[in-house]
Short mmCIF file of N, CA and C in Angstrom, two decimals:
data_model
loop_
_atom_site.label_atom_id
_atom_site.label_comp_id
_atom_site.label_asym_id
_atom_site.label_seq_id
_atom_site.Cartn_x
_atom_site.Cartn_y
_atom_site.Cartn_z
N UNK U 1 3.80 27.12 -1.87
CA UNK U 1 4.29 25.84 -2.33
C UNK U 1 5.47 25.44 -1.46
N UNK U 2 5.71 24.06 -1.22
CA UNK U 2 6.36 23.66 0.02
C UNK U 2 7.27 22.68 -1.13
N UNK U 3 8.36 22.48 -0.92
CA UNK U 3 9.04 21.62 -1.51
C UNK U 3 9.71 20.79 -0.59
N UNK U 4 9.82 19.75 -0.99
CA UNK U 4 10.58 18.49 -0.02
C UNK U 4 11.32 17.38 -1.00
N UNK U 5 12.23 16.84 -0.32
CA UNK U 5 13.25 15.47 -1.16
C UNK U 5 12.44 14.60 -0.74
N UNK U 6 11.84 13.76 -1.29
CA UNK U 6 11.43 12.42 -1.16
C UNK U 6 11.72 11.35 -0.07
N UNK U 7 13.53 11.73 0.03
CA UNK U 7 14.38 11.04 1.03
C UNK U 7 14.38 12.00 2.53
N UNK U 8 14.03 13.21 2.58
CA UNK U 8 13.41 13.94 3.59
C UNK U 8 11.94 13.48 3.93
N UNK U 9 10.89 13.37 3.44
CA UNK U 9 10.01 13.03 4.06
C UNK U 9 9.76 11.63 4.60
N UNK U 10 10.86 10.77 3.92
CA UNK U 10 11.09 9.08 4.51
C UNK U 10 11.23 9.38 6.34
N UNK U 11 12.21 10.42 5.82
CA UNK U 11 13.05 10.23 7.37
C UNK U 11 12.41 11.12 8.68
N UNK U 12 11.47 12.20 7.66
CA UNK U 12 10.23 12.98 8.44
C UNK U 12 9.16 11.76 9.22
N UNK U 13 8.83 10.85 8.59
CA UNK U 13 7.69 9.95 8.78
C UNK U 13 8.18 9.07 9.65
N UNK U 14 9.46 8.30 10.04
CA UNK U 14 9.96 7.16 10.47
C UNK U 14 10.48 8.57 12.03
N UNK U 15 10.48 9.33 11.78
CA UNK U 15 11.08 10.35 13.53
C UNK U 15 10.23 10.17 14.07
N UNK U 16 8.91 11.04 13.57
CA UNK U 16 7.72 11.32 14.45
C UNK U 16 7.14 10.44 15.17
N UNK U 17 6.81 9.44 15.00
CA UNK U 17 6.18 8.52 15.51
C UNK U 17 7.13 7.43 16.36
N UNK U 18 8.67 8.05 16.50
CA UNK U 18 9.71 7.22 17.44
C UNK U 18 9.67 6.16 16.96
N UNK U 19 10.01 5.72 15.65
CA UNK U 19 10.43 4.62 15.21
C UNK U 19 11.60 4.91 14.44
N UNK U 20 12.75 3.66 14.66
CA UNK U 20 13.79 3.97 13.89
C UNK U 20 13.52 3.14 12.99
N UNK U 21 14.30 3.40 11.45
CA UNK U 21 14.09 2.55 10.18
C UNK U 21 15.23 3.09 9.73
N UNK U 22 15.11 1.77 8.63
CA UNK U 22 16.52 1.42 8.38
C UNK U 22 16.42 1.61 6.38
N UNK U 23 16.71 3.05 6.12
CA UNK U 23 16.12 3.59 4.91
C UNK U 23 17.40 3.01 4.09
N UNK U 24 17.23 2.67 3.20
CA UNK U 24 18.01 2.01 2.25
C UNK U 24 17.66 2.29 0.77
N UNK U 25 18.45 2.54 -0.25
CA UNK U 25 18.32 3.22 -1.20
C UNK U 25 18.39 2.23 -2.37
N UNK U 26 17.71 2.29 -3.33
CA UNK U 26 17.38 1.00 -4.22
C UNK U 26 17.42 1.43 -5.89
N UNK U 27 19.08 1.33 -6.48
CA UNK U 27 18.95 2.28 -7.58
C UNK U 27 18.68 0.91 -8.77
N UNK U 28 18.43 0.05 -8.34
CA UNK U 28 17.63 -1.37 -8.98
C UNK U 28 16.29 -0.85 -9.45
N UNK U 29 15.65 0.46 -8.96
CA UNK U 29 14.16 0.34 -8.99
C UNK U 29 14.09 1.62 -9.53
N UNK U 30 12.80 2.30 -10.18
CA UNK U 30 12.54 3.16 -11.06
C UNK U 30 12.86 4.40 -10.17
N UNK U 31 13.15 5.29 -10.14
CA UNK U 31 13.58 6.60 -9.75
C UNK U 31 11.90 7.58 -10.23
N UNK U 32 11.80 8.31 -9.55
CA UNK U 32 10.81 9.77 -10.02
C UNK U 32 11.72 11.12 -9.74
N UNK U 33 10.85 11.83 -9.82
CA UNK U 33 12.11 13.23 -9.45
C UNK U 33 12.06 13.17 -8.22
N UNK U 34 13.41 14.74 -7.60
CA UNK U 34 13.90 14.52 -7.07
C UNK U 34 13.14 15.48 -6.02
N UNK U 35 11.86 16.00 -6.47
CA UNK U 35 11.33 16.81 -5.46
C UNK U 35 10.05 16.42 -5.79
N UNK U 36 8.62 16.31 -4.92
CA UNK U 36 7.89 15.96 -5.12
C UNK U 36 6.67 17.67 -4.88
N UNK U 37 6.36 18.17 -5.61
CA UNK U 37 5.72 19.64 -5.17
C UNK U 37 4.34 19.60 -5.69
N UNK U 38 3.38 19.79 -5.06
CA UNK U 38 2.11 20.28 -5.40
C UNK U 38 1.94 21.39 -5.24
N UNK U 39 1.26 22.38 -6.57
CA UNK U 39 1.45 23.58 -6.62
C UNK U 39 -0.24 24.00 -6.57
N UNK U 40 -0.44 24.89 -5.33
CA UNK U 40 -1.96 25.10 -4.80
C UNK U 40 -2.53 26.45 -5.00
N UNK U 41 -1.55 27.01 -5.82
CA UNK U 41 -1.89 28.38 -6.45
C UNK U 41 -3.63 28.82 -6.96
N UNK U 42 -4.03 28.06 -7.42
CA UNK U 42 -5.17 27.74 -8.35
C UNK U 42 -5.98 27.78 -7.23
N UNK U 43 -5.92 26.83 -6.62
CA UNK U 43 -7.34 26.59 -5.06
C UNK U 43 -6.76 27.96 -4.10
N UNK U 44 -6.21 28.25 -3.86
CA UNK U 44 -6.09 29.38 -3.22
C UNK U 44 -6.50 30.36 -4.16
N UNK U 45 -6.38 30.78 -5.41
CA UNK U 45 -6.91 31.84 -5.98
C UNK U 45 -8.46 31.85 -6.00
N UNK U 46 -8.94 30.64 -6.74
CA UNK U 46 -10.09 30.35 -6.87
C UNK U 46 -11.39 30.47 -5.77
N UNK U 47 -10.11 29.60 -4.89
CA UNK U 47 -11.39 29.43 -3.42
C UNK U 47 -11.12 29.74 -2.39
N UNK U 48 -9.78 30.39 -2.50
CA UNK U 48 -9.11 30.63 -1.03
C UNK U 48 -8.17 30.07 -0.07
N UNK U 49 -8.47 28.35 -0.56
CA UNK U 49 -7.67 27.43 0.10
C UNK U 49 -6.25 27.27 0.12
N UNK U 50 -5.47 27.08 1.65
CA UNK U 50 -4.18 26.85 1.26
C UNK U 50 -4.33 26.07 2.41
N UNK U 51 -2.44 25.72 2.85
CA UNK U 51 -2.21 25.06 3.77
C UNK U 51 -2.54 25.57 4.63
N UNK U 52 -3.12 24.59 5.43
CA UNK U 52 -2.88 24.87 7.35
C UNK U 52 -1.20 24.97 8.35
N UNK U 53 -1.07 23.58 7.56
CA UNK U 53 0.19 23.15 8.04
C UNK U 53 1.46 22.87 7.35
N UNK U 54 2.23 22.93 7.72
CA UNK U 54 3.73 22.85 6.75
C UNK U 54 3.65 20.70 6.69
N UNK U 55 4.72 20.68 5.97
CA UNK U 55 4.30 18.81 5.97
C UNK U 55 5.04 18.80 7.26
N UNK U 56 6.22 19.03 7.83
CA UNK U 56 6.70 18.64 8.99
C UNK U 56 5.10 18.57 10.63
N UNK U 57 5.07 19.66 10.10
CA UNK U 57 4.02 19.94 11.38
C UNK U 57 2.72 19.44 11.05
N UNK U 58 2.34 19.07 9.77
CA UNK U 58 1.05 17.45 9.55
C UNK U 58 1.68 15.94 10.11
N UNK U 59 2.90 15.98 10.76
CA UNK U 59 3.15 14.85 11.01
C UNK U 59 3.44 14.47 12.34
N UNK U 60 2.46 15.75 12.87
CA UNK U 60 2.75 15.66 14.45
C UNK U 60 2.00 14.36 15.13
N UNK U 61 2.18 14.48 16.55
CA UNK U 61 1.79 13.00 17.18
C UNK U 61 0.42 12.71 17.31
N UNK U 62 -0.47 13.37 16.68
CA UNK U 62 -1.96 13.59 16.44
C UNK U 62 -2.38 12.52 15.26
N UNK U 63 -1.84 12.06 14.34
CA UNK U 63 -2.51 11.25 13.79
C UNK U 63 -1.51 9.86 14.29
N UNK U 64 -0.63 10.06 14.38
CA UNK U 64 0.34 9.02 14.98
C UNK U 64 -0.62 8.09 15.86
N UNK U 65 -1.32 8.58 16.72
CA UNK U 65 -1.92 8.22 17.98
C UNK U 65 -3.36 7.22 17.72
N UNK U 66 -3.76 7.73 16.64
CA UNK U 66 -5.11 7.12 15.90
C UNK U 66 -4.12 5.76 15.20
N UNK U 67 -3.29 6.22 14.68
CA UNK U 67 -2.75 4.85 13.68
C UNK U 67 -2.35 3.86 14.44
N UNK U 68 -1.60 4.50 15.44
CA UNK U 68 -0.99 2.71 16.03
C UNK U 68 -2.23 2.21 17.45
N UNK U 69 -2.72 3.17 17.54
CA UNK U 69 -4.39 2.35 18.46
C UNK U 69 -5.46 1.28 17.51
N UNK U 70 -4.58 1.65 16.25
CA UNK U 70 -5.89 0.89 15.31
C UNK U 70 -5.02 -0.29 15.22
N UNK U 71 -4.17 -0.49 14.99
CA UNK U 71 -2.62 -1.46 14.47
C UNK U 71 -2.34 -2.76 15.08
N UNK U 72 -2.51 -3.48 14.95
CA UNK U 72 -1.65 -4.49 15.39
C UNK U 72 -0.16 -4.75 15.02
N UNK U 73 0.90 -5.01 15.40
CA UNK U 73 2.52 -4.41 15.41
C UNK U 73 2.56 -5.92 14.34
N UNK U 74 2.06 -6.94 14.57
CA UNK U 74 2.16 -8.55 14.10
C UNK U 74 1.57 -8.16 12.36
N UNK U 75 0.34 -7.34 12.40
CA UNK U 75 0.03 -7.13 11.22
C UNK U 75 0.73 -6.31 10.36
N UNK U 76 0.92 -5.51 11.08
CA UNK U 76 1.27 -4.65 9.88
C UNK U 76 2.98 -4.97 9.54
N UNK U 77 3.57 -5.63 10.26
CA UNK U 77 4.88 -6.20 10.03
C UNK U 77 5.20 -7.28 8.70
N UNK U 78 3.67 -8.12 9.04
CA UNK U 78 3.94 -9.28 7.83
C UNK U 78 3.03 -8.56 6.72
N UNK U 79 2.71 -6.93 6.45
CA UNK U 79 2.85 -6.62 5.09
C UNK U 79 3.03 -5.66 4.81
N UNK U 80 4.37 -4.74 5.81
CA UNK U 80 4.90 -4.08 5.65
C UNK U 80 5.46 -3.62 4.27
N UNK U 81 6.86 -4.75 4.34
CA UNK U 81 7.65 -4.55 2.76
C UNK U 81 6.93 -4.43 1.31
N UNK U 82 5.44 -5.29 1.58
CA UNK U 82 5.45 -5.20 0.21
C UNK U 82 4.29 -4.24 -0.16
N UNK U 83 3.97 -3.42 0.93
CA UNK U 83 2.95 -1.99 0.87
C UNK U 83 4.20 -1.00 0.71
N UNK U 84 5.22 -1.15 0.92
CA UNK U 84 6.72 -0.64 0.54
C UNK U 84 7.03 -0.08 -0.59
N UNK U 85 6.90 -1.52 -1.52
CA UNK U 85 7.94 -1.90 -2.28
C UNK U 85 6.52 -2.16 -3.70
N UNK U 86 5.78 -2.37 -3.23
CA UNK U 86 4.49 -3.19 -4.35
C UNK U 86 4.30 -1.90 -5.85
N UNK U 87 3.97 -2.07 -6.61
CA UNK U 87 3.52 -1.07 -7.74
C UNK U 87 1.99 -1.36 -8.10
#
């Protein structure tokens, strides 16, 4: 089981791919906890399965490379915030 801050994997996601962002904290809006953990005990007992990869090292420049070849920079800008921000 891998544990991470929420506000760590913001800033994991916005490195890798050499983009800077401008993370801003919004205590206007509903909070969840403060660690987000999936516990894989069960599928590994059961079936064997675990991680391959730690989350840092799933966020290498390997899928990066597929996402912004698919992307247009115009699109995904005008609906950025509210794939953000939306519930």
């Amino acid at each position: 089981m891998e544990r991470i801050r929420v506000i760590d994997a913001a800033k994991m996601v916005s490195i890798f791919p050499g983009q800077k962002a401008d993370i801003r904290m919004r205590p206007d809006m509903p909070t969840g906890p403060v660690n987000r953990v999936a516990d894989n005990a069960l599928a590994k007992k059961t079936d064997g399965l675990g991680a391959e990869n730690s989350f840092p090292g799933g966020l290498c420049a390997r899928p990066w490379t597929g996402y912004f070849a698919s992307k247009q920079k115009e699109q995904v800008r005008a609906v950025l915030e509210k794939m953000l921000t939306a519930r």
